[in-house]
Each structure stands twice: as C-alpha cells, then as structure tokens.
Coordinates of C-alpha atoms in Angstrom, one line a residue:
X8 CA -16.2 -95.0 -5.0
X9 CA -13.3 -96.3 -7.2
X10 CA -13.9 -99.7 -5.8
X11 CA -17.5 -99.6 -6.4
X12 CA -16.2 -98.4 -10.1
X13 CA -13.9 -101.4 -10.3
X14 CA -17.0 -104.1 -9.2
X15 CA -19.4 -102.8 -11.8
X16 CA -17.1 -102.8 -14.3
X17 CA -16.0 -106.3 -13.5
X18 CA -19.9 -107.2 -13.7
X19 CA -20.5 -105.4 -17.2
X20 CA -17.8 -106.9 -18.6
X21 CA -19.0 -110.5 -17.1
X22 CA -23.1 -109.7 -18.8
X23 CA -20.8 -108.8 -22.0
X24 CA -18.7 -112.0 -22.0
X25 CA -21.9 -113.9 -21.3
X26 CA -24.3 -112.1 -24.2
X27 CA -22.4 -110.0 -26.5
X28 CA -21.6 -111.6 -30.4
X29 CA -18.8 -109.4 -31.1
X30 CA -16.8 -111.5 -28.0
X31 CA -18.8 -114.9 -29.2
X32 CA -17.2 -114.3 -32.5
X33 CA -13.5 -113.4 -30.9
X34 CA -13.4 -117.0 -28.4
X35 CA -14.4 -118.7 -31.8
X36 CA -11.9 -117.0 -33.5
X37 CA -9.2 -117.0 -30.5
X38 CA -9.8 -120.3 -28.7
X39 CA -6.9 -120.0 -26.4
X40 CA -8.2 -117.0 -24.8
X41 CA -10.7 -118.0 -22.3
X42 CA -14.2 -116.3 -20.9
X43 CA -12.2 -114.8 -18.1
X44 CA -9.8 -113.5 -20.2
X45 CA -12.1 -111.5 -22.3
X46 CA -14.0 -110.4 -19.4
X47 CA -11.2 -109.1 -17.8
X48 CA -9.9 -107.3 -20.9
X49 CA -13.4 -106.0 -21.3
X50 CA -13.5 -104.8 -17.5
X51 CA -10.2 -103.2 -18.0
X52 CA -11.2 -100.9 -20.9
X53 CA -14.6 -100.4 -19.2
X54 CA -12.9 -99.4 -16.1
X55 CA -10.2 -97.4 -17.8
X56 CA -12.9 -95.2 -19.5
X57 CA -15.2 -94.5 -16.7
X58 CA -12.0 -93.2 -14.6
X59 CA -10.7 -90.7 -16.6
X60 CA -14.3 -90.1 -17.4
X61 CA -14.1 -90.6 -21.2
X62 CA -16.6 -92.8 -23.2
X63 CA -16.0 -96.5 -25.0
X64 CA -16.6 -96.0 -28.6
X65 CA -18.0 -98.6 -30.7
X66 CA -17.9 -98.8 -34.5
X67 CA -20.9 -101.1 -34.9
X68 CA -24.2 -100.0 -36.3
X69 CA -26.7 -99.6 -33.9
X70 CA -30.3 -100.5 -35.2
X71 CA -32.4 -98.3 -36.3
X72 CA -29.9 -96.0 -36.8
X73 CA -30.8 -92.5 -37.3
X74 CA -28.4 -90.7 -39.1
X75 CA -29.5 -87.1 -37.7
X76 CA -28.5 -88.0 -34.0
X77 CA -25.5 -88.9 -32.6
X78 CA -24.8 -92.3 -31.6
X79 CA -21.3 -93.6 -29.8
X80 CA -18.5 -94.0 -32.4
X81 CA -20.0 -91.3 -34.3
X82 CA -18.4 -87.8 -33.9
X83 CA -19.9 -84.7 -33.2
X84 CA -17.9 -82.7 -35.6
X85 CA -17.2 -79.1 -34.8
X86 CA -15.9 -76.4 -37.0
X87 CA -12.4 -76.6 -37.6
X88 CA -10.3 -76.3 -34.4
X89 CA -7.2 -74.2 -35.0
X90 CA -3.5 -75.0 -33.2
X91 CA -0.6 -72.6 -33.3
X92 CA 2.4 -74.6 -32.3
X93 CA 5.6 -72.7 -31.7
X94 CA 8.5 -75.4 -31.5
X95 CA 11.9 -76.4 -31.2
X96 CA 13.9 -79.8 -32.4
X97 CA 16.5 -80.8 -30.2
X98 CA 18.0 -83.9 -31.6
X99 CA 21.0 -83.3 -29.0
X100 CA 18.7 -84.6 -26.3
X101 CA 16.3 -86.8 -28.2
X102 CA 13.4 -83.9 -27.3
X103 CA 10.6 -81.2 -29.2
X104 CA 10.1 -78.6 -26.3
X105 CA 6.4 -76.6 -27.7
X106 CA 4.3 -74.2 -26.4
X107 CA 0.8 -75.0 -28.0
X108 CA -2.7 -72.7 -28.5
X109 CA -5.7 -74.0 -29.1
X110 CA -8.9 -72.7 -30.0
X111 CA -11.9 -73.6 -30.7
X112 CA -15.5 -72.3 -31.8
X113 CA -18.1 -74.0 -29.6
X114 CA -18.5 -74.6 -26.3
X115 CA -16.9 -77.9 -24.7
X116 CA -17.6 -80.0 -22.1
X117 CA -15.2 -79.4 -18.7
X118 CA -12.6 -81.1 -18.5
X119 CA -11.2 -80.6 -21.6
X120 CA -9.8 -83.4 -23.1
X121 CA -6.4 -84.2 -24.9
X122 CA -5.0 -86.9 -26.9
X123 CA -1.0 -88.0 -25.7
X124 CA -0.5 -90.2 -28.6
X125 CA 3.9 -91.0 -29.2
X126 CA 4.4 -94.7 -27.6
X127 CA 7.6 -95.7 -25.9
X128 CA 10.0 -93.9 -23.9
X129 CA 8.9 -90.7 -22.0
X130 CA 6.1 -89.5 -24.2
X131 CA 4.3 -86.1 -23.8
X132 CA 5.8 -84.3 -20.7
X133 CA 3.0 -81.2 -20.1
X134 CA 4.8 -78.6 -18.2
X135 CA 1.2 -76.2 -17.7
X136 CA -2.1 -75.2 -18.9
X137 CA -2.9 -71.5 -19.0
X138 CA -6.3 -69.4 -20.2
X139 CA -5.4 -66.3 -20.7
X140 CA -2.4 -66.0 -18.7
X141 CA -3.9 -68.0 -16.0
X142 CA -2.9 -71.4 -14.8
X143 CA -5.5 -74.2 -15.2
X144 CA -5.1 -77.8 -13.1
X145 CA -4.8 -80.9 -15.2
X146 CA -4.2 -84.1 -14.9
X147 CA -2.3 -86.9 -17.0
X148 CA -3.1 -90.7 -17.3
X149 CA -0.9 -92.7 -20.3
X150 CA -1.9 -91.3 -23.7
X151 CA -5.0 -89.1 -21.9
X152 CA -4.5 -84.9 -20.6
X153 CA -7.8 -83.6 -19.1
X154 CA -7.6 -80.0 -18.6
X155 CA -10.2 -77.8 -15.5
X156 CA -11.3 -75.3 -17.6
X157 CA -14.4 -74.5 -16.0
X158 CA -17.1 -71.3 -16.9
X159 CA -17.7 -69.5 -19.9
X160 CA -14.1 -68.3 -20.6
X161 CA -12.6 -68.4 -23.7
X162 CA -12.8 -71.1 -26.0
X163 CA -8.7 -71.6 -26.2
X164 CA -5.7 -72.5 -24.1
X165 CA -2.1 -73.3 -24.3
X166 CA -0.2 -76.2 -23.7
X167 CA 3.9 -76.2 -22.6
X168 CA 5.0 -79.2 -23.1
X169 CA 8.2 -81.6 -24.2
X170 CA 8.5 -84.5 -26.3
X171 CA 11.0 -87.0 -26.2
X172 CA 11.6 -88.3 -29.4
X173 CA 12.9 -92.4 -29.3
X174 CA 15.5 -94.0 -31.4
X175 CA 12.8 -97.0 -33.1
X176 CA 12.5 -99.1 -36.1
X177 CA 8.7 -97.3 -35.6
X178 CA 5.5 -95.0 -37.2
X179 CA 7.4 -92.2 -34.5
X180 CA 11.5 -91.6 -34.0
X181 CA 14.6 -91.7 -35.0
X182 CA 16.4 -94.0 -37.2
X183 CA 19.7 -93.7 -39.3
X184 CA 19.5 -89.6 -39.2
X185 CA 16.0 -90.2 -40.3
X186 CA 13.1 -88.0 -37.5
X187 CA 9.8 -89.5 -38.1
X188 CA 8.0 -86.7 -36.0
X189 CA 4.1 -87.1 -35.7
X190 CA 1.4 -87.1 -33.1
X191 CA 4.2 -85.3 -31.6
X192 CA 2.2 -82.5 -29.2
X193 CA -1.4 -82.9 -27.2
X194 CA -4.3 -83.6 -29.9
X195 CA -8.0 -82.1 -28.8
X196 CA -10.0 -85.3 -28.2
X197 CA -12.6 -86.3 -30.3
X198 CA -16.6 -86.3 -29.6
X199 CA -19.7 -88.7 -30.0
X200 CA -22.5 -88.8 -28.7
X201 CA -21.6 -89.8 -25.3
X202 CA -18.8 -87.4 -24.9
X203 CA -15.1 -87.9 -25.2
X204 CA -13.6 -90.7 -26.6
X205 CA -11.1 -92.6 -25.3
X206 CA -8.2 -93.3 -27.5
X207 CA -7.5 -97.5 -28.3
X208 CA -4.5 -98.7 -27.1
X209 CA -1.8 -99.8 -29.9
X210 CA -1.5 -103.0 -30.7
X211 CA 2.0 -102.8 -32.6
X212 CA -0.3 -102.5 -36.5
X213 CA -2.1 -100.4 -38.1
X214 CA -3.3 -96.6 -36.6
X215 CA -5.1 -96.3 -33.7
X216 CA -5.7 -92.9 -33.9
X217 CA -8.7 -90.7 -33.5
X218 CA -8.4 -87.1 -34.8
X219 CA -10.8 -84.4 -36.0
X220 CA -9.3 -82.1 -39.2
X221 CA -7.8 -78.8 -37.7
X222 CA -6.3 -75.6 -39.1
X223 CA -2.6 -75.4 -38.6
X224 CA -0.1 -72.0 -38.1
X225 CA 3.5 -74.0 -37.2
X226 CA 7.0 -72.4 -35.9
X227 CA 9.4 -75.2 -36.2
X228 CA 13.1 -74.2 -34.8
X229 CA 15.5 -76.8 -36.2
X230 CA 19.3 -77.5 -36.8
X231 CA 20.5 -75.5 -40.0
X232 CA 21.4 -78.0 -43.0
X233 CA 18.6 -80.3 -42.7
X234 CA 15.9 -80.7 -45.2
X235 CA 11.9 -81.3 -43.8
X236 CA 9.3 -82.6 -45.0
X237 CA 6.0 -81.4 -43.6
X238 CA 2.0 -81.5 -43.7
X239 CA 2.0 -77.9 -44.8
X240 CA 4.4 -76.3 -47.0
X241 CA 6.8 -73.5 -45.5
X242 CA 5.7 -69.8 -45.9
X243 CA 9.1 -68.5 -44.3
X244 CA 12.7 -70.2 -43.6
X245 CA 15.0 -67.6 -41.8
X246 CA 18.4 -68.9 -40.9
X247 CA 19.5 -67.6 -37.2
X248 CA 23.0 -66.7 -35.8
X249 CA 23.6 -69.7 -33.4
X250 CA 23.2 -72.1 -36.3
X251 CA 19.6 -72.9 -36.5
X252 CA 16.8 -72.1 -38.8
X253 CA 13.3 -71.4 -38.5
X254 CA 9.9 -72.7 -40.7
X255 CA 7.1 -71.0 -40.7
X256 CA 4.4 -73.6 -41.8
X257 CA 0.4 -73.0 -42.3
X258 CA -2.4 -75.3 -43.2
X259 CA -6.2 -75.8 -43.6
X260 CA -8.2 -78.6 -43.1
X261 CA -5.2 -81.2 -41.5
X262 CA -5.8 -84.6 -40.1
X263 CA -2.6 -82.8 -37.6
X264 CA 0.4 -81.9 -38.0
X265 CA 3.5 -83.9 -39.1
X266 CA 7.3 -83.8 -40.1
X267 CA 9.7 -85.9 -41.7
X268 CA 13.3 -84.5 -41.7
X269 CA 17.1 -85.4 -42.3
X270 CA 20.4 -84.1 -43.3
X271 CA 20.7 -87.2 -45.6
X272 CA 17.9 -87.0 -48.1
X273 CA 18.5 -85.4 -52.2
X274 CA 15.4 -83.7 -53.3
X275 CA 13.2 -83.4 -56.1
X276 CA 10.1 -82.0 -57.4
X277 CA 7.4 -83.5 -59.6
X278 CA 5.2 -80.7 -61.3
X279 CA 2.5 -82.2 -62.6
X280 CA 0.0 -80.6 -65.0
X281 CA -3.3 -79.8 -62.9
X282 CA -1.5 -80.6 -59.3
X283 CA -0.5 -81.0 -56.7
X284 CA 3.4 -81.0 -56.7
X285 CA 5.3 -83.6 -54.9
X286 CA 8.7 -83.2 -53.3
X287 CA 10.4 -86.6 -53.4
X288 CA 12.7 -86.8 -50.8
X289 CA 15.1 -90.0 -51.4
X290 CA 17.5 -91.9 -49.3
X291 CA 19.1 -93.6 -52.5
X292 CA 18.8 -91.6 -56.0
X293 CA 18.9 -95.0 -58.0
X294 CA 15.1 -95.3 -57.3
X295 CA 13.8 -91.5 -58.5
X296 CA 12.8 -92.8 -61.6
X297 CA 11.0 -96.0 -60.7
X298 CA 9.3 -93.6 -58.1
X299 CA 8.5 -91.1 -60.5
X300 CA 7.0 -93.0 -62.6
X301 CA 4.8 -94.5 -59.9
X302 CA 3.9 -91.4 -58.1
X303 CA 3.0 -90.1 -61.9
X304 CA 0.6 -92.4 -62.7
X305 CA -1.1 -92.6 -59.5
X306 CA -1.9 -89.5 -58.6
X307 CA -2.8 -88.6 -62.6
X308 CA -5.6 -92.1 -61.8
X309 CA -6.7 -90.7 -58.2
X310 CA -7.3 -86.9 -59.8
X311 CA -8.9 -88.1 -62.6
X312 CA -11.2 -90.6 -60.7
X313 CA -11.4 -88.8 -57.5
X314 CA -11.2 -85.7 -57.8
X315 CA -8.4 -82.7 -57.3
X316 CA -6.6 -82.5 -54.0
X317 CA -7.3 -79.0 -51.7
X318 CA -3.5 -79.0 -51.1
X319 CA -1.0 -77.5 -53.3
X320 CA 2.2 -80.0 -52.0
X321 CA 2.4 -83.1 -50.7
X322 CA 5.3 -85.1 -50.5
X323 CA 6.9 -89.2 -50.6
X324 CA 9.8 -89.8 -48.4
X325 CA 12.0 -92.9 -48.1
X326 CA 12.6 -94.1 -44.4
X327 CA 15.7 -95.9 -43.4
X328 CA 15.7 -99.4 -43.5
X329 CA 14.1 -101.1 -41.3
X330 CA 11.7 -98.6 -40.0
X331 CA 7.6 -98.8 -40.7
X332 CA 7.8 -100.5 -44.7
X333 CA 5.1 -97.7 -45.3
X334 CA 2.4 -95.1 -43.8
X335 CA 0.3 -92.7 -44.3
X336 CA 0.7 -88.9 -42.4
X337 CA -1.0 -86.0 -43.4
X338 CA 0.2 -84.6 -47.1
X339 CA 3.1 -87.3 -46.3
X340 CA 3.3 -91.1 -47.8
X341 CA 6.6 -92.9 -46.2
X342 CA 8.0 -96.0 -47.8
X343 CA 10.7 -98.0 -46.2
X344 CA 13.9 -97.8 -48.6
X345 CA 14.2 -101.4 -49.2
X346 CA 10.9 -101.4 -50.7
X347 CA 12.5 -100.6 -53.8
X348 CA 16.6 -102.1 -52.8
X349 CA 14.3 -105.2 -53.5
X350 CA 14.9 -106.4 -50.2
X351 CA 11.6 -107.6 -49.1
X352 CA 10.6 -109.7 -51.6
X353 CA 7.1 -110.5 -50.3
X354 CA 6.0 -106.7 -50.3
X355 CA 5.1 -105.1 -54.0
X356 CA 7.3 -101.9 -54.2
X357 CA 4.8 -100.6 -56.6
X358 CA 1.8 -101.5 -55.0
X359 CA 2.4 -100.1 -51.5
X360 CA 3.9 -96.8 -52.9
X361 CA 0.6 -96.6 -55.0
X362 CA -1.3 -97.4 -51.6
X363 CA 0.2 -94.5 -49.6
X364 CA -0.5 -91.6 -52.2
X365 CA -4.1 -93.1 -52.3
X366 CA -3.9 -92.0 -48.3
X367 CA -3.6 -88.4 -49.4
X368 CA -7.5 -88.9 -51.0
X369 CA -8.5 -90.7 -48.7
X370 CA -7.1 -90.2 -45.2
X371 CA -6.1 -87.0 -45.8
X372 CA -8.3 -84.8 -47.8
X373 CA -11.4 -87.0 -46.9
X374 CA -10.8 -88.1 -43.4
X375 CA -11.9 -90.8 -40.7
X376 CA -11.3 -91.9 -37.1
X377 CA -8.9 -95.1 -38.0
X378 CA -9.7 -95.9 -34.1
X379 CA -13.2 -96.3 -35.2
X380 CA -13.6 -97.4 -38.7
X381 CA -10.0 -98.5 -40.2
X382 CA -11.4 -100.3 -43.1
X383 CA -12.8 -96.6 -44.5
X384 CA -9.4 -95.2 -45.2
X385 CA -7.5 -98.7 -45.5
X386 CA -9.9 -100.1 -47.8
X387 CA -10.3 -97.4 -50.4
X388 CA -6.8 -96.7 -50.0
X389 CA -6.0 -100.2 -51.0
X390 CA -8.7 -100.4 -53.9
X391 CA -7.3 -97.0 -55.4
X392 CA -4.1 -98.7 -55.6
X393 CA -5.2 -101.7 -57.9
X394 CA -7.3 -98.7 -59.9
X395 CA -3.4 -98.0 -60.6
X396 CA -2.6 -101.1 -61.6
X397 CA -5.7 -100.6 -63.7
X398 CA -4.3 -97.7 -65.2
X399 CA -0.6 -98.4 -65.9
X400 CA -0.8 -102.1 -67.0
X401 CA -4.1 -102.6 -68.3
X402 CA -7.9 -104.3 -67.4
X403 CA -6.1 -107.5 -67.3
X404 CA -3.3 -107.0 -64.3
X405 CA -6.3 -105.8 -62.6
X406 CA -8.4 -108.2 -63.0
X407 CA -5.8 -110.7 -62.8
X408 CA -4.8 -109.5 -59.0
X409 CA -8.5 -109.5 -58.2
X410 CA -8.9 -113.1 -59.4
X411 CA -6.0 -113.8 -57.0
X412 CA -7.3 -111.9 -54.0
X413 CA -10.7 -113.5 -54.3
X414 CA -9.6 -116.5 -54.2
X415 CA -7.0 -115.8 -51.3
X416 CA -10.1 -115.0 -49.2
X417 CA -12.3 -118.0 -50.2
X418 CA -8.7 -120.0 -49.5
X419 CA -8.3 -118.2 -46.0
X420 CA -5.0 -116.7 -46.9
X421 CA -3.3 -113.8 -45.7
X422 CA -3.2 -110.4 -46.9
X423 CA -0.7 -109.3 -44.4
X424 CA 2.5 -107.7 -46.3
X425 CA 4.9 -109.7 -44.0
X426 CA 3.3 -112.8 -45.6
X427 CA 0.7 -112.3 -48.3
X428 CA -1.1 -115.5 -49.6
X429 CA -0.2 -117.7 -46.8
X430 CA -2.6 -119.8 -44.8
X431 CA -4.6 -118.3 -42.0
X432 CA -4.4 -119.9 -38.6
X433 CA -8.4 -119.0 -38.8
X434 CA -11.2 -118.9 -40.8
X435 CA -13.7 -117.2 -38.1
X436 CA -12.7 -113.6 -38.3
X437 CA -15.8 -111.8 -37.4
X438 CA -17.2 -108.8 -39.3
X439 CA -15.9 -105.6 -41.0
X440 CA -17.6 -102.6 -39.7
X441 CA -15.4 -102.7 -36.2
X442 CA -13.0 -101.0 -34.5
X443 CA -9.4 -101.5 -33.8
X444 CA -9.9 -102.0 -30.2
X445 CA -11.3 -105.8 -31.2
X446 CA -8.6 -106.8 -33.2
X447 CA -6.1 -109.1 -31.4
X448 CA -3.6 -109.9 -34.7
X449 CA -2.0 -108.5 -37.6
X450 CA -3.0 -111.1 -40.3
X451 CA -7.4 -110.7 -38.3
X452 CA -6.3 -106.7 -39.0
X453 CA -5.1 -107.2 -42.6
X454 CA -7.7 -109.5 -43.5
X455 CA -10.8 -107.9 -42.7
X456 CA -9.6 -104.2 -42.9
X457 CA -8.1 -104.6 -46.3
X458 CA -8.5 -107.5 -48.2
X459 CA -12.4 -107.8 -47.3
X460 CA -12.9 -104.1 -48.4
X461 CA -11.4 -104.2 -51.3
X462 CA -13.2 -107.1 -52.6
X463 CA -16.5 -104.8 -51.9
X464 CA -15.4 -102.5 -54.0
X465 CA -14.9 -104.5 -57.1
X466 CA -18.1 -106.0 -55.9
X467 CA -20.0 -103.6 -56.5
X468 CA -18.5 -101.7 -59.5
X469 CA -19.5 -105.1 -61.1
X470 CA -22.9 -104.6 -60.0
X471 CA -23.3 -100.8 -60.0
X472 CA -21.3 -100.2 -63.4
X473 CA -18.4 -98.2 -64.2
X474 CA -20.2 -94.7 -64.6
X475 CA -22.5 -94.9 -61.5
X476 CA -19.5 -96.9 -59.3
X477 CA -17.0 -93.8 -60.1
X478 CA -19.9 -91.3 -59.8
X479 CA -20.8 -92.5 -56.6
X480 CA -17.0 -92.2 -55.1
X481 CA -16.2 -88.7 -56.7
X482 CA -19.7 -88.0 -54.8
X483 CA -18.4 -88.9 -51.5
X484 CA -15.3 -87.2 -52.2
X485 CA -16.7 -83.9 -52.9
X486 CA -19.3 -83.7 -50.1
X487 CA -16.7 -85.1 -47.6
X488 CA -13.4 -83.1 -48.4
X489 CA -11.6 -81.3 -45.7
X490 CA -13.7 -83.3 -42.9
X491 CA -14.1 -86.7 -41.4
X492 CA -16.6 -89.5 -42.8
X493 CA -18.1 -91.5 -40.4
X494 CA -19.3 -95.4 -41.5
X495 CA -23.2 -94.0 -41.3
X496 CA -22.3 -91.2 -43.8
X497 CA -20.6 -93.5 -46.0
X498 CA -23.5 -96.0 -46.0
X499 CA -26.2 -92.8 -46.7
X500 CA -24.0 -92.0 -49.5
X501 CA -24.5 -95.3 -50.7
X502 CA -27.9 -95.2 -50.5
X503 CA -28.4 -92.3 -52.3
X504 CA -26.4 -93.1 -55.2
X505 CA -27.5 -96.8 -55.3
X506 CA -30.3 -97.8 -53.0
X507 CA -30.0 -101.1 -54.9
X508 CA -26.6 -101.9 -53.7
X509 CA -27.0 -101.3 -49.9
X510 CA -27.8 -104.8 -49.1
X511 CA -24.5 -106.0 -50.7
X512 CA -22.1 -103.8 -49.0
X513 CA -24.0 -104.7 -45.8
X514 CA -23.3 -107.9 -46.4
X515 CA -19.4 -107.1 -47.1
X516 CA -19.3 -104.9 -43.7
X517 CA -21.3 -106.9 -41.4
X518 CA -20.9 -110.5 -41.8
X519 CA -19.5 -113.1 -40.1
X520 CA -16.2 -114.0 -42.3
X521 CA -16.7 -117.4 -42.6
X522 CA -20.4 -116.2 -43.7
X523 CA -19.5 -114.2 -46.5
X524 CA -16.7 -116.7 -47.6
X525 CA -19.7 -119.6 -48.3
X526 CA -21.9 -116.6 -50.3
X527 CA -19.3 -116.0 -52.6
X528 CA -19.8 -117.7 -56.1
X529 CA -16.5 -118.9 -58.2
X530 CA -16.4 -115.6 -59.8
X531 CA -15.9 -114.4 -56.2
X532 CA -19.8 -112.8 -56.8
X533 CA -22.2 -112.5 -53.5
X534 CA -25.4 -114.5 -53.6
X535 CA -28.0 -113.3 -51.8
X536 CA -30.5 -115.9 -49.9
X537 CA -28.9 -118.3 -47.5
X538 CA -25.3 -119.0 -47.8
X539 CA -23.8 -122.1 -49.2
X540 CA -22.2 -124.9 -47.3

C-alpha cells in the first residue's frame, strides 16, 4: 500500500508539474530548478500528507468560491479550544517538562491531530496520551502527533511531554541569558474543509505556523530571580522553598501561548490613557526613551484607527544580539537590541518596532493562519507601521516612503530588511494570495508578502477615501477580534464596504508580479484594461 501511495503521488505531482500555473510561474521565476525538481518536491509534500493522513492546504481562491462552505485552506473554526498547561523551566538541562489538557467543544475527527512546532535539536519528546486516566496510542512523525482517540468519549485529553529548549541565534531558544520560549508544547491542528492540515515546513523566514485562537490557564515553574514576559499576565507568583517560583497565567482568545524571560532585563511600565499597558522589558536602559516614545505613538495611531485591544497588557522585549532582528508572539513584539545600538544600519529601528506592536492588532487580536495567508497579518502589520509614520512625522514622511516603495517595486528592488532597495535577481515573482509552502527565498517572501500589500493598501485609501478606507478596516477589526480571518472573509468584507474596489485588490492579490508592475501608472496608480508594455 505505501508503495502504491508513493507511485500516485509521484504521478500527481508529474500532471501538476505538467499543468499547474502556480509551478509555471515558480520555473519562470526559479530557472535553475528543473521539471523534475519541482515534481519531486511536489510528490514529496503530496506523499508526506497522504501518510500521516493530513490534507495539503492551499491558499489560492478557488472559483466560484462560495463563502458559506468550506474549501481547502479555509478553516473550519470551532469554538475556542481551551489548554491548561502545568510546566516546569529547566534551564540546567536545556528542557520544559509539561503535562498538557486539552479540551474542546465539538466532536473531532479520529486521530486527533497535533502540531510539534520548535525546530532544531530534540523538539517535542511526548511521554503519553491519557483520556480520563486511560492511555491512548499515538504516533509521532517530525513536527506532526496523531493521537487514537476513538468513540464518543470526552472531548479532552492530556499530553506529557518535554521540550528541549536550543541555544540559537533563532524565533525559539536561548541566547545570552535570553529564553525565547514559544510553540513550546503540542498545538491542536487546524481544520478545512478536507480535514487536518498539515503544517509547512520552515524555510529559515517568516512564520510558518498554522494555529486556531484558544483559551489559556498556565502554571509555569521557573528559577527564582528571573523576570517573564508572557502572552497573559500573571494572576499569582508564589515563591517556593527550593528556590523556585511559580506563575499562575490565564488568557482568552490566544493565538497560543508564549514566554520571554531573563535574569538580565530592567523593567518598565507604560500606562497609557485608554490602554492597554506595556511592560518594556530592556536589555540596555539607554533606549527606554527612544522606545517609549515609539511604542507611545503607535499604539495611541492603532487604537485610534483600529480600534481598542481585548487585552489588558502586552509587552516589547529586547533580544540579545544577534537573535531574530524582530517578531511577533502573542501580546509579545521582540526587537533585536542592536536595532536601536544602531548596529544594523540597513534596518529602520523605528519602523520595525512600529511593525511588531501593529502584530498585536493584527496577528494577535484579529488572527490568521501565516501557513496559509502570510500577507494578511504581514501586510497590514507593515501598512499600520507607515500609518505611524503618518502620525508622528507628518503626511509628507508618509507619502514620501510610499513614493519610495512604489518605485522600489516598479524598479524590482528588495524589500527584505537584510537588504532593502537592492536589485532583485527576478522580476517574475508570481502572485500574492499564496501560501508559504511556495515560496523558495527570503527577498520572493518579502516582496510579495510585504511590500506588494502594502502598496494595496495605500491603493486603495486613494481610491476608497480616508473615511470609508478606515471605516472599512475598523469593520474588519470588530467583526474579526478574538478569531482568525481567512483571505475569503477578508475579500467579503471588502465587498461589503466597497463593492467598487474588489476588482483592484484582486488585481494586487492575484497577479502575476511582473503583471501588476506594467499596470502601475507613475504615480504608482493601477490601470485597469490590459497592462502596459
């Protein structure tokens, strides 16, 4: 049976490398990587899925789409799952040993599936599955648990498990004294409308994570004399007798559950008038008021545009240098401390800081499967942060960086943060609306997930007007807070607000690159009709 498996997986990836556009557009794009290549990449991931019996999502629009059923890529989203994690840090030996419930309030296909997400050394080690007391089989394959939990039994089970934690210049780890601790216990997988899907393989950039919103109840054991930084605020910290202290953390509505923690970090609080308060917590002192008067400003422009965040605390934290420059966790925006040393001249301190509170509006309180859809969270993330600009300096620094970024695209230069406004090796990119599984390269990644959507967006507040533009985002806000928006919901909620409009941000999410590039105008404008030479 497995060969069988293997020889129609080798012949659907062959019909795909013979018909499909999305891998036309990738050998255009990718010329050293031949037919065979992509077939057998395709055949891999094909073959991958069907053994561990989880399905391939795609992110592209199918036709005639109807939003009232399911199609692949878009979830089936349950009520809020809920985790109670009981936990203890061992930075000794490198390790997080958890014991993990989950429930949940509808009935789930058997097996149950789990997400293993931390990369590197050792991973998720799962110890046993019980329901109610009972041991369950299950079975582990790389960053995938599936759990037998057959019948009508309850809808929960726990999870012992251990964690090693690596010492990495990474989004997960240790660095300097530094624990960058997420995606750090099993993850119930996500649903569309073909079952489970499977989680994308890292490519070394950007998030390839798939995770549906969850209520949170957290124990967290740790070393006494360290100071955390979490997705939920601590209800409870009770010092013990063999030197170690215990949080008590709860949470509603979570993307999951992360920590950020360190004997080495000075803290400090900004209260700001109508919310939410945000711990600082800083690796070098000289930069808390550069910081706070960044953080200040942008989250005053993302309430006042937006909307209010549900949480009461969220926090930015400084990583050591050299780790991740910045990223986004839930309630959590990291920068890299040389962002502000001024060592990394290419990379705008200000900018990126901006960018990762804009992750706590979108990303955090209004969710999406970065796996999927990356340029829904990247892309508004990245506008909100010239809005900023907007804000603090005035309509001409916006318009001024928007001038620049237009003409970086019709120039073919990258948007990357290693290397912004450098030529591309490529012009033919491919599309948008995608998901990280077809991107081969950082600058392809930065490019399209980025830089293309936040051209859209000042696209069309130039067309739509400043009063229906913001209307229309608060809009999406409100009716998505506390869940995950999928790219159909987003493009409804366009429609409703501006049926006018719907052909232009197709046009920004499913065109060719090199398409869109001729329709632009010198005013980096779309014309409609047939595009230019």
């Amino acid at each position: 049976m497995a060969m069988f498996r293997w020889w129609v997986s080798w012949a659907l990836a062959l019909v795909i490398a013979a018909g499909s556009t999305a891998l036309v557009v990738k050998s255009a794009a990718f010329p050293d990587r031949s037919w065979a290549d992509l077939a057998g990449t395709a055949a891999a991931r094909i073959h991958r899925a069907a053994a561990a019996g989880w399905s391939t999502a795609s992110a592209s629009r199918p036709p005639d789409r109807n939003p009232e059923r399911p199609f692949p890529g878009d979830s089936v989203q349950a009520p809020p799952t809920t985790y109670t994690l009981r936990a203890a840090f061992e930075p000794d030996t490198h390790r997080i040993r958890g014991e993990e419930t989950v429930e949940w309030n509808q009935p789930l296909p058997n097996p149950v599936h789990f997400y293993l997400y931390p990369q590197g050394a050792g991973g998720i080690h799962i110890r046993g599955v019980r329901r109610d007391g009972q041991s369950l089989s299950f079975h582990t394959q790389g960053e995938q648990l599936t759990v037998d939990a057959p019948g009508e039994g309850p809808r929960r089970l726990t999870i012992d498990f251990v964690t090693d934690i690596p010492t990495a210049s990474s989004r997960y780890g240790d660095l300097d004294g530094v624990w960058v601790l997420s995606y750090w216990y099993p993850i119930l997988a996500a649903r569309d409308g073909r079952g489970w899907i499977a989680p994308p393989e890292g490519k070394g950039f950007g998030e390839p994570y798939v995770v549906d919103t969850a209520n949170y109840r957290v124990t967290w054991t740790a070393p006494a004399g360290m100071t955390w930084y979490a997705s939920a605020p601590a209800t409870s910290d009770a010092p013990g007798p063999d030197g170690r202290t215990t949080l008590t953390m709860e949470g509603q509505h979570l993307r999951h559950f992360a920590l950020v923690g360190s004997a080495r970090y000075q803290n400090t609080t900004l209260d700001l008038p109508g919310g939410p308060r945000v711990h600082l917590g800083l690796l070098d002192p000289g930069h808390q008021s550069r910081i706070e008067a960044t953080a200040t400003r942008a989250v005053n422009t993302y309430r006042a545009r937006f909307g209010k965040l549900p949480y009461s605390d969220v926090a930015l934290v400084e990583t050591p240098s050299g780790s991740t420059f910045a990223q986004e966790l839930p309630n959590l925006a990291l920068i890299d401390v040389d962002l502000w040393n001024g060592l990394m001249p290419e990379q705008d301190a200000d900018h990126w800081t901006a960018h990762e509170l804009a992750h706590l509006w979108w990303y955090n309180a209004v969710g999406d499967y970065e796996g999927l859809t990356p340029w829904l969270d990247e892309g508004l993330a990245d506008f909100s942060a010239y809005l900023y600009q907007e804000s603090r300096y005035g309509p001409t620094a916006y318009d001024e960086a928007m001038n620049r970024l237009a003409t970086w695209f019709k120039e073919g230069r990258s948007y990357s943060p290693g290397d912004p406004g450098s030529p591309l090796p490529s012009a033919a990119l491919g599309a948008t609306d995608r998901p990280y599984a077809d991107f081969d390269t950082e600058w392809q990644y930065y490019v399209l997930e980025y830089l293309r959507p936040v051209l859209m967006y000042r696209d069309l507040r130039r067309s739509m007007g400043d009063d229906r533009f913001f209307r229309w985002l608060r809009t999406l806000y409100e009716q998505h807070l506390g869940r995950v928006v999928t790219a159909a919901q987003w493009r409804e909620s366009l429609k409703a607000a501006a049926p006018d409009q719907t052909e232009r941000a197709d046009l920004w999410l499913d065109a060719p690159n090199e398409d869109l590039v001729r329709r632009l105008d010198d005013a980096g404008d779309l014309r409609f009709g047939r595009p230019g030479p």
